[in-house]
PDB file of C-alpha atoms in Angstrom:
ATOM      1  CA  UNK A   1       0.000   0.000   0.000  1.00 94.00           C
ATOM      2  CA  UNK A   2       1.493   3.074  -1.113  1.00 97.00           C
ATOM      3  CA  UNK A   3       0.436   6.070   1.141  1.00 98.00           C
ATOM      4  CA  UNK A   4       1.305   9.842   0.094  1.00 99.00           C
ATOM      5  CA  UNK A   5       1.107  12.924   2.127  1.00 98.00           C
ATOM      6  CA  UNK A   6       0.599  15.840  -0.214  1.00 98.00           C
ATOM      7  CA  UNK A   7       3.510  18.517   0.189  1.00 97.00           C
ATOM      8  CA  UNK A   8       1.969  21.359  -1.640  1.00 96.00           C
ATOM      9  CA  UNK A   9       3.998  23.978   0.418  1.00 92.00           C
ATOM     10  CA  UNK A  10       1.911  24.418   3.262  1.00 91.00           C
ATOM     11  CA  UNK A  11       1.500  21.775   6.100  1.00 84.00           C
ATOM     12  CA  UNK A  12       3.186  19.979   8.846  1.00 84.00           C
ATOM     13  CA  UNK A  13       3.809  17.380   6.393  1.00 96.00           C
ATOM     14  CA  UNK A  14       7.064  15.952   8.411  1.00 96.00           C
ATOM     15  CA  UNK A  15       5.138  15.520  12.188  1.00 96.00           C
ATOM     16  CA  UNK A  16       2.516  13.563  10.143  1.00 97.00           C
ATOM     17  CA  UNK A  17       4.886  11.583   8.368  1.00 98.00           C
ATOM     18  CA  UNK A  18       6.482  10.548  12.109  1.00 97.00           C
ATOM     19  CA  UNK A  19       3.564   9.908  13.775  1.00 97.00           C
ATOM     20  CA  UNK A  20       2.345   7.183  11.237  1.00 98.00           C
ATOM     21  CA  UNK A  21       6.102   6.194  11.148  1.00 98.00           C
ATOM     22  CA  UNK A  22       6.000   5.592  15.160  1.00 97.00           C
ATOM     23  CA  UNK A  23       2.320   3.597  14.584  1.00 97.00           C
ATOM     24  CA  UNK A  24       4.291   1.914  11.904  1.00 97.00           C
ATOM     25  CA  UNK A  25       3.194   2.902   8.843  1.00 98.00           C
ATOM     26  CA  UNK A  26       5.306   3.897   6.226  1.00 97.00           C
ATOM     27  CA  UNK A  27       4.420   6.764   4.002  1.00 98.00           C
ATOM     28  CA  UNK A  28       5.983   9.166   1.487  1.00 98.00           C
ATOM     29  CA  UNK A  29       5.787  13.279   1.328  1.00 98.00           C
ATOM     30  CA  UNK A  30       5.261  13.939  -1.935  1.00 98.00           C
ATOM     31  CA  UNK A  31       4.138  17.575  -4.431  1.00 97.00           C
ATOM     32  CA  UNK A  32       5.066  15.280  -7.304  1.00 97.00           C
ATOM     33  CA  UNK A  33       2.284  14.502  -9.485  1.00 98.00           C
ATOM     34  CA  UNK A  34       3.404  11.012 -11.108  1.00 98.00           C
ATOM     35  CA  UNK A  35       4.226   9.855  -6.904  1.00 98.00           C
ATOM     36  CA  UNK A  36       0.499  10.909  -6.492  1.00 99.00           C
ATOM     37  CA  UNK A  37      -0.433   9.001  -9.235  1.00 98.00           C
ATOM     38  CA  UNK A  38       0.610   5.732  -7.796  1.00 98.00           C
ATOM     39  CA  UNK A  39      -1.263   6.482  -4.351  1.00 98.00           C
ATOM     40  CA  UNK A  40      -3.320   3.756  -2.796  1.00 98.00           C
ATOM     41  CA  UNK A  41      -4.164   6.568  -0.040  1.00 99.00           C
ATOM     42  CA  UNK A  42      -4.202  10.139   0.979  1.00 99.00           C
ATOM     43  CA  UNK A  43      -3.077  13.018   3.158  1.00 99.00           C
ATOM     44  CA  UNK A  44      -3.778  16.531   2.483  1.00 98.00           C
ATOM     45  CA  UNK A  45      -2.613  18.774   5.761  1.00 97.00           C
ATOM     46  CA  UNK A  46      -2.686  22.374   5.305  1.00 93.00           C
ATOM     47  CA  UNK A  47      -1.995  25.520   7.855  1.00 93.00           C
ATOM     48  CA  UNK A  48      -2.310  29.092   6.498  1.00 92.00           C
ATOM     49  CA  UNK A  49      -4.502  30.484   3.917  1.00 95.00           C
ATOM     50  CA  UNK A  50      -7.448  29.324   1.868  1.00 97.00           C
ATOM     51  CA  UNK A  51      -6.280  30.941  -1.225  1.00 98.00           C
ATOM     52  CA  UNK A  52      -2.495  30.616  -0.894  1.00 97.00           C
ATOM     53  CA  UNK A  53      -3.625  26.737  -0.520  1.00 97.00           C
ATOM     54  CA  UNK A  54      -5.597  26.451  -3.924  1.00 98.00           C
ATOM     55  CA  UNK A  55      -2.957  28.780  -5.855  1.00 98.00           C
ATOM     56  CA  UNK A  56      -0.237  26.696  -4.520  1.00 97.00           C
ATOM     57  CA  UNK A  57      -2.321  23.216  -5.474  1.00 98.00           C
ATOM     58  CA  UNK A  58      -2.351  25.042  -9.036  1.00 98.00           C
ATOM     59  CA  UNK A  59       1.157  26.121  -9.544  1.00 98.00           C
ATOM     60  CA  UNK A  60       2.312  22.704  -8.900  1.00 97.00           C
ATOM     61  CA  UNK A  61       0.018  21.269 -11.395  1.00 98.00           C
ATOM     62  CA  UNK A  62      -1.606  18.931  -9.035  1.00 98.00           C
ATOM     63  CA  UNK A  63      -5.335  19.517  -9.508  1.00 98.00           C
ATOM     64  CA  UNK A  64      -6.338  17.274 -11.777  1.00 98.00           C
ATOM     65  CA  UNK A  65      -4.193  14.395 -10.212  1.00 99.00           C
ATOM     66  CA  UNK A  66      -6.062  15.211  -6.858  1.00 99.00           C
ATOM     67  CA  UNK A  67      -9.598  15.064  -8.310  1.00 99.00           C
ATOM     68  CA  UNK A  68      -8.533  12.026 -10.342  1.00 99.00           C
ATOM     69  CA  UNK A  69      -7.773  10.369  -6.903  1.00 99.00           C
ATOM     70  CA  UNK A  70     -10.618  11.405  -4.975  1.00 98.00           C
ATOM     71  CA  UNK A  71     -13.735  11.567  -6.934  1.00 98.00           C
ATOM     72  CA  UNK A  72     -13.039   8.762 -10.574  1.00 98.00           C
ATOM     73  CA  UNK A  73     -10.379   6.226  -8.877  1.00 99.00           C
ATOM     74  CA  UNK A  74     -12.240   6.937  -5.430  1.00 99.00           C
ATOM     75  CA  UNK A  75      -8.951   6.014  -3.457  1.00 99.00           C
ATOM     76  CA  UNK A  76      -9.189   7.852   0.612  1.00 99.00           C
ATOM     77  CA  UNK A  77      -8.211  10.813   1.063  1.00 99.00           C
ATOM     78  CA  UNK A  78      -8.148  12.473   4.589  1.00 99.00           C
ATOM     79  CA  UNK A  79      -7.699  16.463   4.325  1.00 98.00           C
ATOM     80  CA  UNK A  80      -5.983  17.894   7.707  1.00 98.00           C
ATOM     81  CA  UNK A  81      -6.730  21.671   8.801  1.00 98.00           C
ATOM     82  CA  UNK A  82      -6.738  23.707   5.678  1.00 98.00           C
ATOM     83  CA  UNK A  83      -6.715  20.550   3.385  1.00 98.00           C
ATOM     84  CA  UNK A  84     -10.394  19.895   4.780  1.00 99.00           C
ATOM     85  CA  UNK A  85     -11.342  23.565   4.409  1.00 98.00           C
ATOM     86  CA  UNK A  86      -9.669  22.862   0.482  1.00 99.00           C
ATOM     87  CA  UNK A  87     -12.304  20.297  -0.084  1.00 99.00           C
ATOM     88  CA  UNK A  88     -15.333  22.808   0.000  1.00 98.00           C
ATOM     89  CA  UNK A  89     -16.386  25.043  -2.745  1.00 98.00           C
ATOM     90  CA  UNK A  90     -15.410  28.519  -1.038  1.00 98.00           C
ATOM     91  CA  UNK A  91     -14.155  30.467   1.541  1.00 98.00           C
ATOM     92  CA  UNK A  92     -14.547  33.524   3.169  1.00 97.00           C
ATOM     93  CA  UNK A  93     -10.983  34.304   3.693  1.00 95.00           C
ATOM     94  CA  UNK A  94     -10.322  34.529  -0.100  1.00 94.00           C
ATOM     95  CA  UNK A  95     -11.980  34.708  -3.895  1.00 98.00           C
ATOM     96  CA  UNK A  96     -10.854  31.518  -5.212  1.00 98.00           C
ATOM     97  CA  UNK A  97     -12.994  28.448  -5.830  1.00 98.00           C
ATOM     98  CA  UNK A  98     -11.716  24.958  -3.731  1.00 98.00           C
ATOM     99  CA  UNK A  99     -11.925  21.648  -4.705  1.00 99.00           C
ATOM    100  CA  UNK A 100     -15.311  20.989  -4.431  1.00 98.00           C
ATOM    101  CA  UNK A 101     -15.642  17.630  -3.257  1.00 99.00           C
ATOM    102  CA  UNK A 102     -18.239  18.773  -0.655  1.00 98.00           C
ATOM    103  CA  UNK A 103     -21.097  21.287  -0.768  1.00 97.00           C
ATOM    104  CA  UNK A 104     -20.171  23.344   1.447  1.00 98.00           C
ATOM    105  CA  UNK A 105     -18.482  26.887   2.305  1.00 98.00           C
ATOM    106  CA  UNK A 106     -15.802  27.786   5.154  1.00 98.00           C
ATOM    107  CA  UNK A 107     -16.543  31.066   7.044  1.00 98.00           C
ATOM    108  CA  UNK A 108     -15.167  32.387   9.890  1.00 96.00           C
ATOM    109  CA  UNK A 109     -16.354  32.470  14.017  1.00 94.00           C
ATOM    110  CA  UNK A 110     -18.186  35.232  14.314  1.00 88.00           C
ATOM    111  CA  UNK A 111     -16.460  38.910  15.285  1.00 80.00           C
ATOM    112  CA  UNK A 112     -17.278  40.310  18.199  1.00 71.00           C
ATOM    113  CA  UNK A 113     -18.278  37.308  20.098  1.00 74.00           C
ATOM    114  CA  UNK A 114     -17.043  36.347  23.273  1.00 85.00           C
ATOM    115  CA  UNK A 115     -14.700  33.705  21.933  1.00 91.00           C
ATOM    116  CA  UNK A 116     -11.818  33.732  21.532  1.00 92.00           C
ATOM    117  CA  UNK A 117     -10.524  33.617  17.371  1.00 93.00           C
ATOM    118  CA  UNK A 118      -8.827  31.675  16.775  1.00 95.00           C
ATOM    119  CA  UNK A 119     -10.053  28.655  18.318  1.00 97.00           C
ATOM    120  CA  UNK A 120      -6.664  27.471  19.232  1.00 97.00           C
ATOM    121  CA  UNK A 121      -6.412  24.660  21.647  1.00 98.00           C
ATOM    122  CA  UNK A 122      -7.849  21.028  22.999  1.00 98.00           C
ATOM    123  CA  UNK A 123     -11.550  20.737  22.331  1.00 98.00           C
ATOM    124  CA  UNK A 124     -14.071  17.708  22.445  1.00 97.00           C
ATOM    125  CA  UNK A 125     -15.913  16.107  19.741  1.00 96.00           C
ATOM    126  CA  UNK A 126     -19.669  14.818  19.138  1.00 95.00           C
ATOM    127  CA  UNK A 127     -19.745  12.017  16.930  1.00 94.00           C
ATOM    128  CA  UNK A 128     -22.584  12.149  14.119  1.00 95.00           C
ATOM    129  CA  UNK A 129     -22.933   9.133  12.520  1.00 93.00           C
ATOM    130  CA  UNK A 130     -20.421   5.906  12.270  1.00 90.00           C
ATOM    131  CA  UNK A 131     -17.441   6.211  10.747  1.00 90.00           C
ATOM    132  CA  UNK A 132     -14.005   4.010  10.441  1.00 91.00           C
ATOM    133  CA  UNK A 133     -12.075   6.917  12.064  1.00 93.00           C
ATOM    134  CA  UNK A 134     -13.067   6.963  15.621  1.00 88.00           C
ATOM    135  CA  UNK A 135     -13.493   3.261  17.628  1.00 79.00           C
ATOM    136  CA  UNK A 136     -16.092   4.312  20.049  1.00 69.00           C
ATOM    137  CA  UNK A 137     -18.654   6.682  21.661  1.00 65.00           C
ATOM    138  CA  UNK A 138     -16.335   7.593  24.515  1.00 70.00           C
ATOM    139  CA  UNK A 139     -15.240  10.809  25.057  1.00 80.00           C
ATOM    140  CA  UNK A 140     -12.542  12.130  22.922  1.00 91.00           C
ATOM    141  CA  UNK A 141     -10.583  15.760  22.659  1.00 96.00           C
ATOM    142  CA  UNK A 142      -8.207  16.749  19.639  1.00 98.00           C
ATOM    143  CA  UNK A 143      -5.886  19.793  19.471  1.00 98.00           C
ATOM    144  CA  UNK A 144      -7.674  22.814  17.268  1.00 98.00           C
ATOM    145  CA  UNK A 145      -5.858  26.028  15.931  1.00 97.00           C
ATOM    146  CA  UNK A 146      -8.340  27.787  13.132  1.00 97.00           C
ATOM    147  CA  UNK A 147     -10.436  31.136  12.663  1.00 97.00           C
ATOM    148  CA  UNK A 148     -12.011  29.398  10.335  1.00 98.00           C
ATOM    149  CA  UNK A 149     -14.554  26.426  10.589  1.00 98.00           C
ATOM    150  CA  UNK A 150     -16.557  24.663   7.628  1.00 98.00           C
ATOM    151  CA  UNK A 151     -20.212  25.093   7.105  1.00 98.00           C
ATOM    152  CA  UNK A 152     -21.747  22.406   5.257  1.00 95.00           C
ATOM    153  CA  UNK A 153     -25.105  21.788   3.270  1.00 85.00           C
ATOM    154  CA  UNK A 154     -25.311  18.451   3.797  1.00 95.00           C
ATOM    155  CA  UNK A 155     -25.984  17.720   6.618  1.00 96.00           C
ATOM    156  CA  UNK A 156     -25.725  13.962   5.920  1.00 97.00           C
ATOM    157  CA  UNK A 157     -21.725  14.927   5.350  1.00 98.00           C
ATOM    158  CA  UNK A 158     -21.114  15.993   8.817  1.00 98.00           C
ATOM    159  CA  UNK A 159     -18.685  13.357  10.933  1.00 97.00           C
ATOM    160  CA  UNK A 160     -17.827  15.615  14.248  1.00 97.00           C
ATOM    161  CA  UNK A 161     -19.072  18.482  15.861  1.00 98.00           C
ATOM    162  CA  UNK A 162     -17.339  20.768  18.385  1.00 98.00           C
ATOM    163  CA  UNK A 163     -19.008  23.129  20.750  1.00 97.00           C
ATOM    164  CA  UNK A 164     -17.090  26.880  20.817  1.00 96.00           C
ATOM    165  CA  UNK A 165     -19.583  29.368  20.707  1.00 90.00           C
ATOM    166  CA  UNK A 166     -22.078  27.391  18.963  1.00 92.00           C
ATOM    167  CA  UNK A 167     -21.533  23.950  17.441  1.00 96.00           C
ATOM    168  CA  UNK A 168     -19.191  23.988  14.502  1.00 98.00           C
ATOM    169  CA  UNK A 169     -18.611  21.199  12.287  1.00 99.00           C
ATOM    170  CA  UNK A 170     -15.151  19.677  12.573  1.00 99.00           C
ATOM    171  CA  UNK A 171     -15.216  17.140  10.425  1.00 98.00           C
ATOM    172  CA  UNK A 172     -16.718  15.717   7.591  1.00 98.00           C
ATOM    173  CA  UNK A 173     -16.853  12.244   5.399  1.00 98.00           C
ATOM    174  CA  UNK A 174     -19.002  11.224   2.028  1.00 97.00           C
ATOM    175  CA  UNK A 175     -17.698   8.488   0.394  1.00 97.00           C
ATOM    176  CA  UNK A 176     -13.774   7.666  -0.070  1.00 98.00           C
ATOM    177  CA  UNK A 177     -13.476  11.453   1.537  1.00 99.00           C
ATOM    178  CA  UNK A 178     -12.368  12.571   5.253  1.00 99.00           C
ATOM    179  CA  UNK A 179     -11.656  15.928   6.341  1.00 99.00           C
ATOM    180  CA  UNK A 180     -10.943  16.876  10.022  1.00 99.00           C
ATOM    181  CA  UNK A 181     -10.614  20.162  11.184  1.00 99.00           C
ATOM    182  CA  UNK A 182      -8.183  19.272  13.962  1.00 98.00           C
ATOM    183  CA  UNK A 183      -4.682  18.143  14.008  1.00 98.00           C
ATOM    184  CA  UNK A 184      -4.504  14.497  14.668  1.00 97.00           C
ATOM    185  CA  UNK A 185      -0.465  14.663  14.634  1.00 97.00           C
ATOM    186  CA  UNK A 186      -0.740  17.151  17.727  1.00 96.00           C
ATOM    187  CA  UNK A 187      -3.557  14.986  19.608  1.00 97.00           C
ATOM    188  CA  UNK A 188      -1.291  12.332  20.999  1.00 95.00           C
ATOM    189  CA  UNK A 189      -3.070   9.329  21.531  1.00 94.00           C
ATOM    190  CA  UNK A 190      -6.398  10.310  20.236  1.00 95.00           C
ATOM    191  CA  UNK A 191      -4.746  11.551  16.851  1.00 96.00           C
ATOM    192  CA  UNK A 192      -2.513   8.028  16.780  1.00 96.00           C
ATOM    193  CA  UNK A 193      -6.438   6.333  17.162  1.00 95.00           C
ATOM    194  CA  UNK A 194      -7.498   8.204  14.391  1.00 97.00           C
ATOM    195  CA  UNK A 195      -4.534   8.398  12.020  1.00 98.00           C
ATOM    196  CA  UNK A 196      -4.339   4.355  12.597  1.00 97.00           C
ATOM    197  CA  UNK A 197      -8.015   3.828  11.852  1.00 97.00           C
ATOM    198  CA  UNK A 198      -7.636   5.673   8.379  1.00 98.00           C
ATOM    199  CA  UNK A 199      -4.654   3.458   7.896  1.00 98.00           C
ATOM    200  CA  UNK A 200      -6.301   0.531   8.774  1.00 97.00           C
ATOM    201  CA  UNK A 201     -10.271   0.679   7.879  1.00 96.00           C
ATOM    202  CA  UNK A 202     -11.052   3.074   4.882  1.00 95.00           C
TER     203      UNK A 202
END
């Protein structure tokens, strides 16, 4: 099984890579489009900005290898952070269109509320339908740092929720197609859980 993490220039694509190295997984960090092409499965992190995400995806012509992956050859993907905020059609935080694997549009927590933006920190889940990622019902926390959440038209698509404010949705599945919000690779043993189950069961 040949597992690539997607280096598109933004991304901790190197604490990823050595947490499924420590669960004992071997996987390769790749931007290379013909390395993506051989992919049995996928990782798309992302930290930073919606559009520098996209234009970056674009300058290193790997658009049409991801879509290829994800929606004909219907191999898993699991987007990280900004590579789950990449999967919807827009954001707020820029003018470019995203991937477009799931209805949906990422906005940001509301100014002048009493949160704090970003959200930046451990936070607990609610689990929304059955999934391969998570094992059980029991409670679970994973380690957040966004101003920007996901909203979601589906509501069918919705995996997690996470109170902050109100609910937000923090993560999402259809299909061959994961995205959390959170960063497993910072979420100790609940991220290992996860990033083993995706390994393991999709």
């Amino acid at each position: 099984m040949k597992v690539v993490i997607v280096h598109y220039g933004l991304g901790n694509v190197s604490s990823i890579k050595n947490m499924l190295s420590y669960l004992g997984f071997d996987a390769v960090i790749s931007g290379d489009e013909s390395t993506i092409k051989q992919a049995d499965k996928l990782i798309l992190p992302g930290v930073g900005a919606f559009d520098r995400g996209m234009t970056h995806i674009k300058e290193k012509n790997l658009l049409d290898v991801l879509n290829t992956k994800a929606q004909i050859e219907k191999k898993p993907i699991l987007g990280i952070c900004l590579g789950m905020q990449l999967m919807c059609s827009k954001s707020e935080e820029g003018v470019l269109g995203g991937l477009n694997w799931f209805d949906a549009d990422v906005i940001r927590f509301p100014k002048g509320s009493k949160i704090r933006v970003p959200h930046m920190g451990w936070n607990s889940i609610t689990i929304k339908k059955e999934s391969h990622l998570i094992d059980s019902d029991d409670d679970q926390a994973f380690y957040f740092v966004h101003s920007y959440h996901v909203s979601t038209k589906k509501t069918d698509d919705i995996l997690f929720t996470t109170p902050y404010g109100n609910e937000f949705t923090s993560a999402i599945h259809r299909d061959n197609i994961y995205g959390v919000q959170f960063h497993p690779e910072k979420s100790h043993r609940y991220g290992m859980a996860l990033l083993k189950n995706f390994m393991l069961n999709t």
